[in-house]
Short mmCIF file of C-alpha atoms (C1' of nucleotides) in Angstrom, two decimals:
data_model
loop_
_atom_site.label_atom_id
_atom_site.label_comp_id
_atom_site.label_asym_id
_atom_site.label_seq_id
_atom_site.Cartn_x
_atom_site.Cartn_y
_atom_site.Cartn_z
CA MET A 250 51.24 -43.20 -123.30
CA SER A 251 48.16 -45.38 -123.71
CA SER A 252 47.59 -45.36 -119.97
CA MET A 253 47.72 -41.54 -120.01
CA GLU A 254 45.25 -41.22 -122.86
CA HIS A 255 42.74 -43.83 -121.69
CA PRO A 256 41.23 -44.36 -118.23
CA PHE A 257 42.98 -47.62 -117.23
CA PHE A 258 42.77 -46.48 -113.59
CA ALA A 259 39.81 -45.54 -111.38
CA LEU A 260 39.76 -42.28 -109.44
CA LYS A 261 38.64 -43.99 -106.27
CA GLY A 262 39.28 -47.36 -104.64
CA GLY A 263 36.55 -49.96 -104.34
CA ASP A 264 35.27 -49.45 -107.89
CA ARG A 265 34.06 -52.89 -109.01
CA SER A 266 32.22 -52.01 -112.21
CA THR A 267 33.58 -53.16 -115.58
CA ARG A 268 34.08 -50.25 -117.94
CA ARG A 269 34.04 -50.22 -121.72
CA TYR A 270 35.19 -47.30 -123.83
CA VAL A 271 34.84 -46.95 -127.60
CA SER A 272 36.73 -44.38 -129.67
CA GLY A 273 36.33 -44.88 -133.42
CA ASP A 274 37.40 -48.47 -134.17
CA LYS A 275 39.35 -48.70 -130.90
CA THR A 276 37.82 -50.34 -127.86
CA ILE A 277 39.06 -50.79 -124.32
CA THR A 278 37.53 -52.86 -121.54
CA VAL A 279 38.76 -52.50 -117.95
CA ALA A 280 37.69 -55.34 -115.65
CA PRO A 281 38.48 -54.92 -111.94
CA ASN A 282 39.48 -57.47 -109.33
CA ALA A 283 36.27 -58.80 -107.76
CA ALA A 284 37.61 -58.57 -104.20
CA TYR A 285 39.70 -55.37 -104.28
CA GLY A 286 38.21 -53.41 -107.18
CA MET A 287 39.88 -51.52 -109.99
CA ALA A 288 43.41 -50.11 -109.67
CA THR A 289 43.41 -46.38 -108.90
CA VAL A 290 45.51 -43.44 -110.10
CA PHE A 291 47.40 -43.68 -106.80
CA ASP A 292 48.16 -47.35 -107.47
CA LYS A 293 49.73 -46.14 -110.71
CA ASP A 294 52.48 -44.53 -108.59
CA ILE A 295 53.94 -48.05 -108.23
CA TRP A 296 54.18 -48.23 -112.01
CA ILE A 297 55.79 -44.82 -112.28
CA TYR A 298 58.21 -45.58 -109.45
CA ALA A 299 59.20 -48.93 -111.01
CA ILE A 300 59.63 -47.38 -114.45
CA SER A 301 61.88 -44.62 -113.11
CA LYS A 302 64.04 -47.22 -111.37
CA LEU A 303 64.31 -49.15 -114.63
CA GLN A 304 65.07 -45.98 -116.58
CA GLU A 305 67.87 -45.13 -114.13
CA SER A 306 69.42 -48.56 -114.76
CA ILE A 307 69.09 -48.16 -118.53
CA ASN A 308 70.75 -44.74 -118.37
CA VAL A 309 73.87 -46.22 -116.73
CA ASN A 310 73.84 -49.37 -118.91
CA LYS A 311 72.95 -51.66 -116.02
CA PHE A 312 71.22 -55.01 -116.53
CA THR A 313 67.42 -54.62 -116.40
CA SER A 314 64.55 -57.07 -116.11
CA LYS A 315 60.79 -57.05 -115.56
CA ILE A 316 61.41 -57.90 -111.90
CA ILE A 317 61.77 -54.86 -109.65
CA LEU A 318 62.74 -55.06 -105.98
CA PHE A 319 62.27 -52.12 -103.61
CA THR A 320 61.59 -51.20 -99.99
CA PRO A 321 58.15 -49.79 -99.15
CA TYR A 322 59.82 -46.90 -97.29
CA ASP A 323 61.77 -45.76 -100.37
CA PHE A 324 58.60 -45.97 -102.45
CA PHE A 325 56.65 -43.82 -99.97
CA ILE A 326 59.34 -41.14 -99.81
CA SER A 327 59.89 -41.11 -103.59
CA THR A 328 56.18 -40.67 -104.28
CA ASN A 329 55.63 -37.95 -101.69
CA ARG A 330 53.57 -40.16 -99.35
CA THR A 331 53.44 -39.99 -95.61
CA VAL A 332 54.77 -43.10 -93.89
CA SER A 333 52.32 -44.74 -91.51
CA GLY A 334 51.01 -48.18 -90.62
CA ARG A 335 48.03 -47.60 -92.83
CA THR A 336 50.28 -46.68 -95.81
CA TYR A 337 51.84 -50.16 -95.66
CA LYS A 338 48.42 -51.82 -95.68
CA GLU A 339 47.41 -49.59 -98.59
CA LEU A 340 50.51 -50.67 -100.53
CA LYS A 341 49.42 -54.30 -100.28
CA LYS A 342 45.91 -53.41 -101.45
CA SER A 343 47.38 -51.40 -104.33
CA LEU A 344 49.42 -54.43 -105.45
CA GLU A 345 46.29 -56.61 -105.28
CA ARG A 346 44.35 -54.12 -107.39
CA LEU A 347 47.13 -53.71 -109.97
CA ALA A 348 47.55 -57.46 -110.40
CA GLY A 349 43.78 -58.03 -110.49
CA THR A 350 42.76 -55.35 -112.98
CA ARG A 351 42.52 -56.75 -116.50
CA ILE A 352 42.59 -54.70 -119.70
CA THR A 353 41.26 -55.97 -123.03
CA THR A 354 41.92 -53.68 -125.97
CA ASN A 355 42.94 -53.27 -129.58
CA ILE A 356 44.63 -49.91 -129.03
CA LEU A 357 48.16 -51.24 -128.78
CA TYR A 358 48.34 -52.48 -132.35
CA SER A 359 47.54 -49.82 -134.94
CA ASN A 360 48.47 -51.85 -138.03
CA LYS A 361 45.79 -52.94 -140.51
CA LYS A 362 45.38 -56.29 -138.79
CA GLN A 363 43.04 -55.70 -135.88
CA GLU A 364 44.13 -57.69 -132.88
CA SER A 365 42.65 -57.75 -129.40
CA VAL A 366 44.97 -58.29 -126.46
CA GLY A 367 44.33 -58.87 -122.76
CA PHE A 368 46.75 -58.14 -119.93
CA GLY A 369 47.00 -57.27 -116.25
CA LEU A 370 48.56 -54.08 -114.91
CA LEU A 371 51.08 -56.20 -112.98
CA ASP A 372 52.10 -59.78 -113.75
CA SER A 373 52.69 -60.65 -110.10
CA TRP A 374 53.96 -59.33 -106.79
CA ARG A 375 55.25 -60.60 -103.46
CA ILE A 376 56.39 -59.12 -100.19
CA VAL A 377 59.49 -60.74 -98.75
CA GLU A 378 59.10 -60.33 -95.02
CA ASP A 379 61.96 -60.34 -92.56
CA LYS A 380 61.37 -60.14 -88.83
CA ARG A 381 63.56 -57.60 -87.06
CA GLY A 382 62.56 -57.67 -83.40
CA LYS A 383 58.90 -56.78 -83.34
CA ILE A 384 59.09 -55.04 -86.71
CA ASP A 385 58.40 -56.73 -90.04
CA ILE A 386 60.82 -55.33 -92.61
CA GLY A 387 59.50 -56.13 -96.06
CA MET A 388 61.04 -55.94 -99.51
CA VAL A 389 58.52 -55.72 -102.31
CA GLU A 390 59.10 -57.62 -105.54
CA ILE A 391 56.93 -56.86 -108.55
CA VAL A 392 56.94 -58.30 -112.06
CA LEU A 393 55.95 -55.75 -114.68
CA PRO A 394 53.81 -56.90 -117.63
CA GLU A 395 55.79 -57.63 -120.79
CA TRP A 396 54.05 -54.92 -122.83
CA LEU A 397 54.96 -52.21 -120.29
CA TYR A 398 58.56 -53.43 -120.17
CA GLN A 399 58.73 -53.39 -123.96
CA ALA A 400 57.18 -49.89 -124.07
CA LEU A 401 60.05 -48.63 -121.93
CA HIS A 402 62.65 -50.07 -124.30
CA LYS A 403 60.79 -48.72 -127.34
CA LYS A 404 60.68 -45.30 -125.65
CA GLN A 405 56.86 -45.22 -125.77
CA LEU A 406 56.82 -43.35 -122.49
CA LEU A 407 56.32 -39.69 -121.67
CA LYS A 408 58.26 -37.91 -118.96
CA ILE A 409 56.00 -36.28 -116.38
CA SER A 410 56.61 -33.33 -114.09
CA SER A 411 58.42 -34.00 -110.82
CA ASP A 412 55.53 -32.12 -109.20
CA TYR A 413 53.11 -34.85 -110.33
CA PHE A 414 53.31 -36.59 -106.95
CA ARG A 415 52.36 -33.32 -105.26
CA ILE A 416 48.96 -33.44 -106.97
CA ARG A 417 46.80 -35.05 -104.29
CA LYS A 418 43.41 -35.08 -106.03
CA PRO A 419 42.97 -38.10 -108.32
CA ILE A 420 40.83 -36.17 -110.79
CA ASP A 421 43.51 -33.46 -111.06
CA ARG A 422 46.15 -36.10 -111.72
CA ARG A 423 44.09 -37.55 -114.57
CA ILE A 424 43.54 -34.10 -116.08
CA TYR A 425 47.28 -33.41 -115.90
CA GLU A 426 48.03 -36.74 -117.63
CA ILE A 427 45.59 -35.94 -120.43
CA ALA A 428 47.11 -32.48 -120.86
CA ARG A 429 50.61 -34.00 -120.90
CA LYS A 430 49.63 -36.61 -123.49
CA HIS A 431 47.62 -34.39 -125.84
CA CYS A 432 49.11 -30.93 -125.35
CA GLY A 433 52.67 -32.09 -124.75
CA ASN A 434 55.06 -29.35 -125.93
CA GLN A 435 52.46 -27.70 -128.16
CA ASN A 436 51.10 -24.28 -127.22
CA GLU A 437 47.54 -25.45 -126.59
CA PHE A 438 45.06 -28.31 -126.78
CA ILE A 439 41.26 -27.94 -126.92
CA VAL A 440 38.76 -30.66 -126.02
CA SER A 441 35.02 -30.75 -125.35
CA LEU A 442 33.86 -31.10 -121.77
CA ALA A 443 32.00 -34.33 -122.60
CA LYS A 444 35.07 -35.93 -124.20
CA LEU A 445 37.31 -34.87 -121.34
CA HIS A 446 34.81 -36.35 -118.87
CA VAL A 447 35.07 -39.74 -120.63
CA LYS A 448 38.87 -39.57 -120.89
CA VAL A 449 39.25 -38.78 -117.20
CA GLY A 450 37.20 -41.86 -116.32
CA SER A 451 35.16 -40.09 -113.67
CA MET A 452 31.99 -41.94 -112.70
CA SER A 453 30.31 -38.76 -111.47
CA LYS A 454 27.64 -36.92 -113.46
CA GLN A 455 28.78 -34.40 -116.07
CA SER A 456 27.39 -31.51 -113.99
CA GLU A 457 29.50 -32.67 -111.05
CA PHE A 458 32.53 -33.01 -113.31
CA LYS A 459 31.93 -29.48 -114.61
CA ARG A 460 31.90 -28.16 -111.06
CA MET A 461 35.23 -29.84 -110.28
CA LEU A 462 36.73 -28.49 -113.51
CA LYS A 463 35.65 -24.95 -112.62
CA ARG A 464 37.30 -25.38 -109.24
CA LEU A 465 40.51 -26.54 -110.91
CA GLU A 466 40.36 -23.61 -113.34
CA LYS A 467 40.04 -21.24 -110.39
CA ILE A 468 43.03 -22.53 -108.41
CA ASN A 469 45.01 -23.43 -111.59
CA TYR A 470 47.86 -25.19 -109.83
CA LEU A 471 48.63 -28.00 -112.31
CA PRO A 472 52.29 -28.28 -113.35
CA ASP A 473 53.12 -27.22 -116.95
CA TYR A 474 49.57 -26.40 -118.07
CA ILE A 475 46.87 -23.75 -117.53
CA ILE A 476 43.22 -24.73 -117.86
CA LEU A 477 40.49 -22.52 -119.28
CA TYR A 478 36.87 -23.67 -119.47
CA ASP A 479 34.52 -21.80 -121.81
CA VAL A 480 30.96 -22.19 -120.49
CA LYS A 481 29.37 -20.93 -123.74
CA THR A 482 31.07 -23.42 -126.07
CA ASP A 483 31.58 -26.17 -123.46
CA LEU A 484 35.21 -26.41 -124.55
CA VAL A 485 38.23 -26.88 -122.30
CA LYS A 486 41.51 -25.30 -123.37
CA PHE A 487 44.92 -26.40 -122.02
CA THR A 488 47.72 -23.86 -122.51
CA ASN A 489 51.38 -24.76 -122.09
CA ARG A 490 52.87 -22.55 -119.37
CA ASN A 491 56.22 -22.59 -121.22
CA SER A 492 54.62 -21.00 -124.29
CA ILE A 493 53.47 -17.95 -122.31
CA THR A 494 55.97 -15.12 -122.45
"C1'" DG B 124 70.42 -40.24 -85.46
"C1'" DC B 125 68.45 -42.60 -89.23
"C1'" DT B 126 65.45 -46.03 -91.16
"C1'" DT B 127 61.48 -48.78 -90.99
"C1'" DC B 128 57.12 -49.63 -89.22
"C1'" DT B 129 52.50 -49.06 -86.29
"C1'" DG B 130 48.27 -46.83 -84.87
"C1'" DG B 131 45.00 -43.04 -83.90
"C1'" DC B 132 42.49 -39.02 -85.01
"C1'" DA B 133 41.09 -35.37 -88.03
"C1'" DT B 134 40.38 -33.88 -92.57
"C1'" DA B 135 39.75 -34.20 -97.67
"C1'" DT B 136 37.91 -36.26 -101.90
"C1'" DT B 137 34.75 -38.86 -104.91
"C1'" DT B 138 30.35 -40.45 -105.83
"C1'" DC B 139 25.56 -40.90 -105.11
"C1'" DT B 140 21.05 -39.19 -103.87
"C1'" DA B 141 17.62 -35.86 -103.05
"C1'" DG B 142 15.67 -31.46 -103.41
"C1'" DC B 143 15.03 -27.00 -105.53
"C1'" DG C 192 21.38 -27.73 -114.06
"C1'" DC C 193 22.93 -26.67 -109.60
"C1'" DT C 194 23.67 -27.40 -104.65
"C1'" DA C 195 23.89 -29.76 -100.22
"C1'" DG C 196 24.49 -33.70 -97.46
"C1'" DA C 197 25.84 -38.49 -96.58
"C1'" DA C 198 28.69 -42.59 -97.18
"C1'" DA C 199 32.84 -44.73 -98.45
"C1'" DT C 200 37.50 -44.23 -99.08
"C1'" DA C 201 41.99 -41.86 -99.00
"C1'" DT C 202 45.29 -38.66 -97.01
"C1'" DG C 203 47.91 -35.68 -93.47
"C1'" DC C 204 49.91 -35.28 -89.27
"C1'" DC C 205 51.70 -36.89 -85.18
"C1'" DA C 206 53.74 -39.79 -81.41
"C1'" DG C 207 56.19 -43.66 -80.59
"C1'" DA C 208 58.77 -48.28 -80.95
"C1'" DA C 209 62.68 -51.10 -82.49
"C1'" DG C 210 67.06 -52.19 -84.98
"C1'" DC C 211 71.37 -50.66 -86.99
#
DNA sequence: GCTTCTGGCATATTTCTAGC
DNA sequence: GCTAGAAATATGCCAGAAGC
């Protein structure tokens, strides 16, 4: 839920700037990997994929651990990706970015005692390669961070639409996540354009962000929610599609 | 035939800069 | 504030190879 509310992930690869966000007495610092940059919203698919695999095991009372093993091919198909040579190289880069991006925050502990914590988006990863003729068949092993693993067991996770992976634009994915987190099952959620711009984590100017929001409002294809932007008040309204009769 | 993987080309998206 | 263009990066589509 925290990763949906706050911009832990960049919209574009190669982002090497350290970001700091302040909201009341909560702060969050996102420091990217110097070589590969900050993890992106597409890298987050690995998280989502791993979590759904864990959730499946929990549902059938299977043993679970922070270590997840999967084939790249299954990951690509499950997350609506095309399968190509480049996709495999991208997967490796994604793992580098996830493991290299460091978060420092006090948002995870809301008790009176303020405590700052630092963590990576992945503890570690490795690709177990097996030569089959000329082809390298690889199994990917990732170790999820303890806090993410605990969040799953404490049910601090929100289910997202199965159409999420069909959203190809990173900015649209972020806007959907914010709508999912804040609007949830309520009828509507209203936020200022400036605040939404910060929450999305877009590095573009606000005027540029406004243009992209207007485009999204026009095509209005996000799962579960309808977006309305009021130019006069500079407010963005999310309406739950299920509440419209 | 299916799964897994590679590579090329064209197209789309984000961000930045410049100009009006 | 808005728009257009460029650069960097990501994605879509396709053909094809190899093992089971």
